[in-house]
Short mmCIF file of C-alpha atoms in Angstrom, two decimals:
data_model
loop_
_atom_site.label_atom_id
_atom_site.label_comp_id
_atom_site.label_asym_id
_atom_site.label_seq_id
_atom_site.Cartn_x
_atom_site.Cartn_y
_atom_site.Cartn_z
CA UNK C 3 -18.41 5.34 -14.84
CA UNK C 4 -15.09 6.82 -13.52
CA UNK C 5 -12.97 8.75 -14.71
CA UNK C 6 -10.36 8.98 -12.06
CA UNK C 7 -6.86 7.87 -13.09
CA UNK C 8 -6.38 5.30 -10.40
CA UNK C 9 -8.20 1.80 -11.01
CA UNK C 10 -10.59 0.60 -8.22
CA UNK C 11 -8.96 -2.61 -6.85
CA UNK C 12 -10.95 -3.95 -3.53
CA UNK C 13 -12.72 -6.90 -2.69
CA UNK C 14 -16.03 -5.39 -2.87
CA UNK C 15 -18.74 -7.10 -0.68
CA UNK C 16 -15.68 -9.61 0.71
CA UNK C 17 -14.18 -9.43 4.42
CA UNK C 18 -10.37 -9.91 3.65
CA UNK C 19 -9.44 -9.31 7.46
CA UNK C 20 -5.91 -9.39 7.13
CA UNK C 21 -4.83 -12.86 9.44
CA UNK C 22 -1.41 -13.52 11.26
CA UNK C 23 1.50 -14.07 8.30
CA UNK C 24 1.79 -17.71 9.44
CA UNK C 25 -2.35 -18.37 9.41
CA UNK C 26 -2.07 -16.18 5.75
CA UNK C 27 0.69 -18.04 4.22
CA UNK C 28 -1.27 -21.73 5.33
CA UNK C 29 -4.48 -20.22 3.63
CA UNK C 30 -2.38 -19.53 0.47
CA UNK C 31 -0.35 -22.46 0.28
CA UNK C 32 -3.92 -24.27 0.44
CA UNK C 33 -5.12 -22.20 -2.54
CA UNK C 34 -1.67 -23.44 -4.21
CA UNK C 35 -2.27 -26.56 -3.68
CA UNK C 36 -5.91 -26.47 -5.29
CA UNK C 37 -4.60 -24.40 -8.35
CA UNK C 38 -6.58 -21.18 -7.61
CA UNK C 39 -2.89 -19.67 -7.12
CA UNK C 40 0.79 -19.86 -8.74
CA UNK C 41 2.65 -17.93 -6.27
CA UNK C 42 3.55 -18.13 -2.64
CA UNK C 43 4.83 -15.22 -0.49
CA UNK C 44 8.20 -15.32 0.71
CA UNK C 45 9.87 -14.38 4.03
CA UNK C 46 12.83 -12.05 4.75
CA UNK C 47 16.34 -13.15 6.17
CA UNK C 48 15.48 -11.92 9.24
CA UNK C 49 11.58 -14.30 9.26
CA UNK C 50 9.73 -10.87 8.72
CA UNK C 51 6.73 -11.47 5.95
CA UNK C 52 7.48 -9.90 3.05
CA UNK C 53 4.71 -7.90 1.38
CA UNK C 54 1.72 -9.18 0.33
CA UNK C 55 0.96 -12.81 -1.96
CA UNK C 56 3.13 -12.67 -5.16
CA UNK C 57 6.16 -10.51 -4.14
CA UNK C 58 9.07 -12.15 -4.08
CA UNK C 59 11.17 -9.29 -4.00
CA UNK C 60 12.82 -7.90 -0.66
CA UNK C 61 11.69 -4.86 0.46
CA UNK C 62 14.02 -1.92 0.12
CA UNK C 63 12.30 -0.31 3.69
CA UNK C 64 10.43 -2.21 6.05
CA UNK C 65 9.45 -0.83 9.45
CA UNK C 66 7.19 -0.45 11.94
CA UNK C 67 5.62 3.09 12.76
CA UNK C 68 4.28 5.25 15.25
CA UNK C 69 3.80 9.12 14.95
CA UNK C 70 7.28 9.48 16.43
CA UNK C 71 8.45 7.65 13.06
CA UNK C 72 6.84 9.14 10.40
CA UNK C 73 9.03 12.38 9.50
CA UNK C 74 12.20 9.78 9.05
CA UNK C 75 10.15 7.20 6.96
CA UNK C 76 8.10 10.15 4.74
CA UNK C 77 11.94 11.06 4.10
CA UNK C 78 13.49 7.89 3.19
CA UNK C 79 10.43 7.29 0.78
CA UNK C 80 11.30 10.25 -1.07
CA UNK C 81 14.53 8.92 -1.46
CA UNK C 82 13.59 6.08 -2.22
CA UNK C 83 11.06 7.48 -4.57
CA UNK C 84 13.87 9.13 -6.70
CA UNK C 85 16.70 6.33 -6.26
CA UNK C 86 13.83 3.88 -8.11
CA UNK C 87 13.87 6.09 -10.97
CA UNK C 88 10.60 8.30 -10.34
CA UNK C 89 10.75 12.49 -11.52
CA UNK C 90 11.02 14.77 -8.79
CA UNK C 91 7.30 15.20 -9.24
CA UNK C 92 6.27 11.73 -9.13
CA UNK C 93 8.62 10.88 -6.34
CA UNK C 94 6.94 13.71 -4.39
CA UNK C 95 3.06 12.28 -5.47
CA UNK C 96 4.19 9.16 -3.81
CA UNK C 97 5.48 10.09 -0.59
CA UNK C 98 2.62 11.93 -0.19
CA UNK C 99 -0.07 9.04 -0.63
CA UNK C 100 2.35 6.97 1.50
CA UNK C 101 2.32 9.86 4.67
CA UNK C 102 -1.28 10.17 3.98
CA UNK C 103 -1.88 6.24 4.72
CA UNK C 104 0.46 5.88 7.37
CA UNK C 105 -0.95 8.90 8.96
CA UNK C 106 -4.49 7.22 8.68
CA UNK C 107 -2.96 3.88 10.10
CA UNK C 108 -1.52 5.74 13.36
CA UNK C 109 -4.89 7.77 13.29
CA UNK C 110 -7.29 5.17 12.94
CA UNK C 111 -5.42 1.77 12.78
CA UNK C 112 -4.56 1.59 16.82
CA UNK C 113 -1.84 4.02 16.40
CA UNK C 114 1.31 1.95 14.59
CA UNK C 115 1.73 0.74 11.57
CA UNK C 116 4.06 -1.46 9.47
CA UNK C 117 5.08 -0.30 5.95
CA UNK C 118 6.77 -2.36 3.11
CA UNK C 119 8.10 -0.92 0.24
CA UNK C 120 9.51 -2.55 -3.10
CA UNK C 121 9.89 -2.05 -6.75
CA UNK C 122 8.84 -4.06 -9.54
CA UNK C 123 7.90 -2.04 -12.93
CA UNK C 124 6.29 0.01 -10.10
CA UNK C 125 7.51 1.47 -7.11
CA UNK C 126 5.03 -0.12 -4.61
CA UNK C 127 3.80 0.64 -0.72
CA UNK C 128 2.11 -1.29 1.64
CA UNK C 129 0.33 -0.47 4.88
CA UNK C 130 -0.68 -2.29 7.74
CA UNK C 131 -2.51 -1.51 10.38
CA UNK C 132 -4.26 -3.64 13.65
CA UNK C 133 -7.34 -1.03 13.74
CA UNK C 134 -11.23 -2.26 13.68
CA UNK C 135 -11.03 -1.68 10.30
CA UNK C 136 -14.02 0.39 8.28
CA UNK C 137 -16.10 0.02 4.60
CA UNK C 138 -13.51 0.66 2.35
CA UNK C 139 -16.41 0.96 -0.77
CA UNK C 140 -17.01 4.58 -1.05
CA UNK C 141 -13.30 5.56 -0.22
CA UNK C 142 -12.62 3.93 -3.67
CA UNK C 143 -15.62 4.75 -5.37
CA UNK C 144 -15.37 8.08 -4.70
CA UNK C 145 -15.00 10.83 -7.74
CA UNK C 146 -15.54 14.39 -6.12
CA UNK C 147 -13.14 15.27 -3.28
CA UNK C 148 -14.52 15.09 0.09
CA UNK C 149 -16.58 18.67 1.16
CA UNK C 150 -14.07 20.86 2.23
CA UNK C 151 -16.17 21.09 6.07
CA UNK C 152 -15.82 17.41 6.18
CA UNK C 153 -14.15 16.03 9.18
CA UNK C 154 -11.93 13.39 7.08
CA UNK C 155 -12.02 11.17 4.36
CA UNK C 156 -9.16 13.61 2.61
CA UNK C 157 -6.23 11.25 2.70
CA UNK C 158 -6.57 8.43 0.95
CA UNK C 159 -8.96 10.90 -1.84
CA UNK C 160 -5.60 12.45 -2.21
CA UNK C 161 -3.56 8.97 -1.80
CA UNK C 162 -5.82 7.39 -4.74
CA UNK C 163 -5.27 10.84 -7.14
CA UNK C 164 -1.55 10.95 -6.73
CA UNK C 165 -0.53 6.96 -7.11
CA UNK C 166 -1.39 4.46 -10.18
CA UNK C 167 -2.82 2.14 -8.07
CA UNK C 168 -4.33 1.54 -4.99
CA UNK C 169 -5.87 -1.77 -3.14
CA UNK C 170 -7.38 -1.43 0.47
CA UNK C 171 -8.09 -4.78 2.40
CA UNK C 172 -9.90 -3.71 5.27
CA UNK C 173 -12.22 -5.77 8.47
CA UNK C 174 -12.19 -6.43 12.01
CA UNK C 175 -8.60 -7.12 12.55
CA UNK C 176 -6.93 -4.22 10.67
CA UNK C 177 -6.12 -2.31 7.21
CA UNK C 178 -4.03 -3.15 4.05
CA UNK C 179 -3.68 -0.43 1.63
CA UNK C 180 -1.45 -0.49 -1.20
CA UNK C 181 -0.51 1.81 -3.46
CA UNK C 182 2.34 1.96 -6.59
CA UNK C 183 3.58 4.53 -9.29
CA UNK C 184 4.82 2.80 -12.24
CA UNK C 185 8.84 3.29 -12.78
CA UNK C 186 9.42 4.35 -16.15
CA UNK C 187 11.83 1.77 -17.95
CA UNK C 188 15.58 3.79 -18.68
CA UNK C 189 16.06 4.87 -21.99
CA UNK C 190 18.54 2.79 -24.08
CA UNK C 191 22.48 4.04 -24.84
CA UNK C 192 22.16 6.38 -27.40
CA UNK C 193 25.37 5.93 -29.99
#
């Protein structure tokens, strides 16, 4: 049993390759249509896919990354990270999961990434990445930190410790990892 805070979300023994938007939204508008699913995603103003089935809400960032990127977007999540409501502390916890995974995506993902991030009760990142994709089981089912000789397997340890949640979709055409910190709700007028 586990006893790490963050609940193991993956598609254990599945393939979820992530596909083209347009090949992904088909596939779940076919699942609609069947009833195995209520919700379809949406797409921005601009005909970028918003994140991931379910979220109809426009991201606050969306971009595209390289390792030329990453010190501008690691700062606007932490400002987004505090504008959404999250402590100092927490805001911090989550921009560091988020530089951890984008830093894996360049790394290991074919060097760019694209990054969506949105708030719902929870402040909420995804990452994509076009990489060969690898077995995304014992990153999740971890509960020791990798030996501190180990070449790797640090980030998304850390990434999973820090955030609520986290979801990885990985196989032969890239990477999806998600990851949120719930927002705590403002405290009513007192008065």
């Amino acid at each position: 049993m586990l006893d790490e805070r963050t609940p193991i979300s993956a598609g254990l023994g599945v393939d979820r390759s992530p596909e083209p938007a347009e090949a992904e939204h088909s596939a779940l508008l076919g699942q609609i249509a069947r009833g195995e699913l209520s919700v379809t995603p949406q797409k921005s103003s601009n005909g970028q896919r918003s994140p991931g089935p379910g979220i109809q809400e426009q991201p606050l960032l969306s971009a595209r990354f390289g390792a030329d990127r990453i010190r501008d977007i690691r700062r606007q999540i932490g400002v987004l990270a505090r504008r959404a409501g999250l402590s100092t502390h927490r805001a911090d916890d989550f921009t560091v999961a988020v530089n951890e995974i984008m830093t894996n995506a360049i790394r290991h993902g074919g060097g760019v990434g694209r990054l969506y991030v949105w708030r719902t009760a929870a402040l909420e990142c995804e990452v994509r990445d076009d990489g060969p994709g690898f077995d995304v089981v014992p990153h999740l089912t971890r509960t020791s930190p990798p030996e501190p000789t180990s070449v790797g397997g640090m980030g998304l340890w850390v990434a999973r410790r820090l955030c609520d949640t986290m979801s990885i979709s990985s196989g032969s055409s890239g990477t999806v990892t998600r990851v949120s910190i719930s927002v705590p709700l403002a405290a009513p007028p007192t008065g």
